[in-house]
Coordinates of C-alpha atoms in Angstrom, one line a residue:
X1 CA 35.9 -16.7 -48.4
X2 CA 37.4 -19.5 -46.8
X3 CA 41.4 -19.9 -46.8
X4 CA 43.1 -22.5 -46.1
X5 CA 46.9 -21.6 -44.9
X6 CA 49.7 -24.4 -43.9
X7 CA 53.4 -23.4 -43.3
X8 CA 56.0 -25.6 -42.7
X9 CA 59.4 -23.6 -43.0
X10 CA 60.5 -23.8 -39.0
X11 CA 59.9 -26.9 -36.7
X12 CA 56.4 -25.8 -36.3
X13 CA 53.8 -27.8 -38.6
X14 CA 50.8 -25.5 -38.6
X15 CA 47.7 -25.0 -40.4
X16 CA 44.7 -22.8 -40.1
X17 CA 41.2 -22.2 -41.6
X18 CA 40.1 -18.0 -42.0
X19 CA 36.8 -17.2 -43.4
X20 CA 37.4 -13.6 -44.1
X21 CA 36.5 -12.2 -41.0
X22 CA 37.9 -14.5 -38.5
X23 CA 40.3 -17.8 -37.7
X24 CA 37.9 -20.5 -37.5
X25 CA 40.2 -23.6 -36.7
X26 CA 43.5 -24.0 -36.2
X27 CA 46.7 -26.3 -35.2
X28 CA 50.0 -26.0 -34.5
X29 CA 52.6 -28.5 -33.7
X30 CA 56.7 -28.1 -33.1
X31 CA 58.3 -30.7 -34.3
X32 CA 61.2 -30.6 -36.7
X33 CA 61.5 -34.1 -37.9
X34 CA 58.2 -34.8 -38.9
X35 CA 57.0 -32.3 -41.2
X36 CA 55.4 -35.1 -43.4
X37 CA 53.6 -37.0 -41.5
X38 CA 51.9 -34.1 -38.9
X39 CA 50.7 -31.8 -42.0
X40 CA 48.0 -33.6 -43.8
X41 CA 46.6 -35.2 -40.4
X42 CA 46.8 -31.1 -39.3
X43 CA 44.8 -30.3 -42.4
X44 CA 42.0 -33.0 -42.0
X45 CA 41.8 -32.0 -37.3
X46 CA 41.3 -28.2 -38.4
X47 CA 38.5 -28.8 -41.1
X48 CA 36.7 -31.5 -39.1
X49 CA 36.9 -28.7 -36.5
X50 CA 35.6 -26.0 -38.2
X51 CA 32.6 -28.5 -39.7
X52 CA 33.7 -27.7 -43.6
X53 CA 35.4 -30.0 -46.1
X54 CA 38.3 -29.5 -48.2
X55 CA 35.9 -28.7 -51.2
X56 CA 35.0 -25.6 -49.6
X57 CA 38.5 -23.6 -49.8
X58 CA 38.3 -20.6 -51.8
X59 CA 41.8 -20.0 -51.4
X60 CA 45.2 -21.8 -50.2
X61 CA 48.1 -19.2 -48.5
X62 CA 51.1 -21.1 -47.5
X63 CA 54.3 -19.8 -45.9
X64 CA 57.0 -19.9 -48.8
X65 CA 60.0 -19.6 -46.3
X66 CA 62.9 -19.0 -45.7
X67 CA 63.6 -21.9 -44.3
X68 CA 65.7 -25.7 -44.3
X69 CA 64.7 -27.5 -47.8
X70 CA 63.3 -30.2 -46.5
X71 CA 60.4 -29.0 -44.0
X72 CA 59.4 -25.8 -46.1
X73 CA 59.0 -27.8 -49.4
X74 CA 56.5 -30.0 -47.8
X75 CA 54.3 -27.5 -47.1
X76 CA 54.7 -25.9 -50.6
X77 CA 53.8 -29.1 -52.2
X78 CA 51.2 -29.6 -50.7
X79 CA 49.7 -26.2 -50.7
X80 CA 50.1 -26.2 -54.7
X81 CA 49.0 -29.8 -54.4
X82 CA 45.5 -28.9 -52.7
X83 CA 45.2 -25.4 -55.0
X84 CA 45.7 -27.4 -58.3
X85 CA 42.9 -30.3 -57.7
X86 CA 40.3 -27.3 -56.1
X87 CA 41.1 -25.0 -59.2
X88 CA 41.7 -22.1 -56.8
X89 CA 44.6 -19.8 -56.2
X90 CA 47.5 -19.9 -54.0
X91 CA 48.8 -17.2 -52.1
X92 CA 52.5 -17.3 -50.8
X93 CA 53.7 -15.0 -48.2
X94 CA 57.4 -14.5 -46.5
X95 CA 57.3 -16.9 -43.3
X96 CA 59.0 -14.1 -41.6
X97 CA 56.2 -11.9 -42.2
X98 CA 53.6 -13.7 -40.5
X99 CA 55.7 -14.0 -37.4
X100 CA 55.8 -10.5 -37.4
X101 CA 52.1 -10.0 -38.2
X102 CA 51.6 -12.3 -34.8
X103 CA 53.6 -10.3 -32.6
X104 CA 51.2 -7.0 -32.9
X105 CA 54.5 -4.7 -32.3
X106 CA 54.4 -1.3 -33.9
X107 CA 57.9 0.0 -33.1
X108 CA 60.7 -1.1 -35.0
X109 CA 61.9 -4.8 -34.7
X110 CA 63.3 -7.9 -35.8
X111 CA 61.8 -11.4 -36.3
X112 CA 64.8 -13.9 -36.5
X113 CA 64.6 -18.0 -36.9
X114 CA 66.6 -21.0 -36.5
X115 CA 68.7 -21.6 -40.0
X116 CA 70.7 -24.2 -38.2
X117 CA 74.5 -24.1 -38.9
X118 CA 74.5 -21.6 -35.7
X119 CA 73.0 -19.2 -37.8
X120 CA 69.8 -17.2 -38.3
X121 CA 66.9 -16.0 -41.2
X122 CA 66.2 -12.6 -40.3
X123 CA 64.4 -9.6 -41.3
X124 CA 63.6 -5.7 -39.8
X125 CA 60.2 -4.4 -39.6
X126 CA 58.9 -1.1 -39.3
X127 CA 56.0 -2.5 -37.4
X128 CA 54.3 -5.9 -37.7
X129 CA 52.5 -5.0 -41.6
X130 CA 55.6 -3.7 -42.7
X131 CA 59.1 -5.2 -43.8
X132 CA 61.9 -3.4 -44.4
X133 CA 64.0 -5.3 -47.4
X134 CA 64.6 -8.6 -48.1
X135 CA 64.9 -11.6 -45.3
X136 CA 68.9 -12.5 -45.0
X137 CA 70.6 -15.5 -43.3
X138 CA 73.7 -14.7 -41.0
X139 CA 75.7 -15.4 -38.1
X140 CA 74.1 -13.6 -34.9
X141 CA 77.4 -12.3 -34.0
X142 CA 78.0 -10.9 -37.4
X143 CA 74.8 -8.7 -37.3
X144 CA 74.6 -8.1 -34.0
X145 CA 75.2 -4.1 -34.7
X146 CA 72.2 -4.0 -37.5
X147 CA 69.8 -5.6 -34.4
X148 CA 71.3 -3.8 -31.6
X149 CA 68.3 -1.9 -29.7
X150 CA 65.3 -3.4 -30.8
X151 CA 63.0 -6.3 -29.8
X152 CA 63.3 -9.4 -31.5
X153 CA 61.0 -12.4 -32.2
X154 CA 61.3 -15.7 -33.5
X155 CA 63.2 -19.2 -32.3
X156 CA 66.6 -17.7 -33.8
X157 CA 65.7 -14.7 -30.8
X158 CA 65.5 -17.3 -28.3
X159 CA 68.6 -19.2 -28.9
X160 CA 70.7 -16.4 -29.4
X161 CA 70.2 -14.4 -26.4
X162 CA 73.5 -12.0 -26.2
X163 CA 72.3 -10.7 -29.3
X164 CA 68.6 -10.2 -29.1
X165 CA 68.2 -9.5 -25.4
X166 CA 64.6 -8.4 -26.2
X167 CA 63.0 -11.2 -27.3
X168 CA 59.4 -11.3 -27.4
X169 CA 56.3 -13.6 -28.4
X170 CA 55.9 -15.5 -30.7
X171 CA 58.6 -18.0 -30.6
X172 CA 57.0 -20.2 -32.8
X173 CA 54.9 -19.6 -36.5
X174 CA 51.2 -19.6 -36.8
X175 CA 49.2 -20.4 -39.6
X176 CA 46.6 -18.4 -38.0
X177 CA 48.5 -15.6 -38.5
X178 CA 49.6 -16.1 -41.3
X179 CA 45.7 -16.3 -42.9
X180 CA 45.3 -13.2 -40.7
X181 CA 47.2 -11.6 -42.5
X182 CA 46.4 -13.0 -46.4
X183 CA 42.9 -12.0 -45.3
X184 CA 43.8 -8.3 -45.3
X185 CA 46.1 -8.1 -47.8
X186 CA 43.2 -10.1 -50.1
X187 CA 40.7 -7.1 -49.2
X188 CA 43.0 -4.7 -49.7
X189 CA 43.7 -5.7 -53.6
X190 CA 47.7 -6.0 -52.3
X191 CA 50.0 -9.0 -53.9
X192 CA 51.4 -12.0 -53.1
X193 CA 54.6 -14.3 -53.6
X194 CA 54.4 -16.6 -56.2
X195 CA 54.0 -20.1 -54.0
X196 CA 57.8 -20.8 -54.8
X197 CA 60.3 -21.7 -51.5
X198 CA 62.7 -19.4 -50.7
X199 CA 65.8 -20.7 -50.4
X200 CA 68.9 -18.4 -49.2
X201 CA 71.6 -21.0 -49.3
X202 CA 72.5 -24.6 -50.5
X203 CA 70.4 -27.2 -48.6
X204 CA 71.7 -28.9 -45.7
X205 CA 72.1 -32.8 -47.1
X206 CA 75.1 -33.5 -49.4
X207 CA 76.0 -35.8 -51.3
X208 CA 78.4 -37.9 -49.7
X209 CA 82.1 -37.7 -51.0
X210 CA 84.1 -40.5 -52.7
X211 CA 80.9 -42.3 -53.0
X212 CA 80.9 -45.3 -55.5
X213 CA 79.2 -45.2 -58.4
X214 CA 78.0 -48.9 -59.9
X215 CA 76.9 -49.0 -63.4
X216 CA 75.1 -52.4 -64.6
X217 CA 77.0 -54.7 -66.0

């Protein structure tokens, strides 16, 4: 087994190589604005790292969100991009969920991340396998009751501090974690998402009002 995982859906642009047992090679970098242009480099530093080439991916897992259109479909594209020309399968996973998987907590707890527009994707876990129901995106304020008590991890933790005043590692996604985590669920015969972004609003960019539209002549 060798898995290739890549998610893009927060600022971080980070990728990872698992071989079943282990994270072999990975890279992470946080920047927002350049999703495009940091992944594929990303991809080619973490197999050159490992000493493997692209060829020898069993697997792709790629984090399908939530998170802003932009940033979370490049990863998605180009996780089904590298699936389609290896012929193997693609495994999607909730974002959120390897956040969770990363922080190691067992007690009940929240990961949370930036969804710009001063609000936040969230989700509660029972412990760091487990998610209880569906990610959401809110205003802290507005769920400040539903996450009153209980640590919280994530950017959206950080930011909002009079709402999660516990906030704990990581800040920031993993790939490595994510993989982690496909690993286990992989041996354990358990599901995935199909590799699909999920989207829990209307995307950020509009189109402009009273533009003008010019037809040929």
């Amino acid at each position: 087994m060798l898995l290739l995982a890549v998610d893009t859906a927060t600022p971080a642009v980070t990728v990872a190589l698992h071989d079943g047992e282990t994270v072999v090679a990975q890279s992470s970098q946080v920047d927002a604005r350049r999703h495009g242009e940091l992944l594929l480099p990303a991809v080619h530093r973490v197999l050159t790292e490992a000493g493997r080439t692209l060829d020898a991916v069993t697997g792709v897992v790629v984090g399908v969100g939530p998170g802003p259109y932009t940033g979370l479909r490049v990863g998605l594209m180009t996780a089904n991009t590298f699936a389609s020309v290896l012929g193997v399968p693609v495994h999607g996973l909730c974002t959120l969920d390897g956040l969770a998987y990363a922080s190691g907590i067992e007690e009940p707890f929240v990961v949370a991340t930036d969804a710009r527009r001063k609000e936040v994707y969230w989700a509660r876990y029972e412990g760091f396998r487990t998610r209880v129901g569906e990610p959401a995106v809110d205003r802290p304020a507005d769920i400040a009751d539903q996450v009153a008590g209980v640590p919280a991890v994530g950017a959206g933790a950080v930011l909002y501090p009079e709402v999660f005043p516990d906030a704990r590692a990581p800040e920031h996604q993993s790939a490595a974690a994510l993989a982690a985590l496909a690993a286990e669920r992989l041996k354990a015969g358990e599901s995935f998402l199909e590799p699909l972004p999920l989207y829990l609003r209307r995307p950020d960019a509009q189109v402009p009002k009273n533009y003008k539209v010019v037809t040929p002549s």
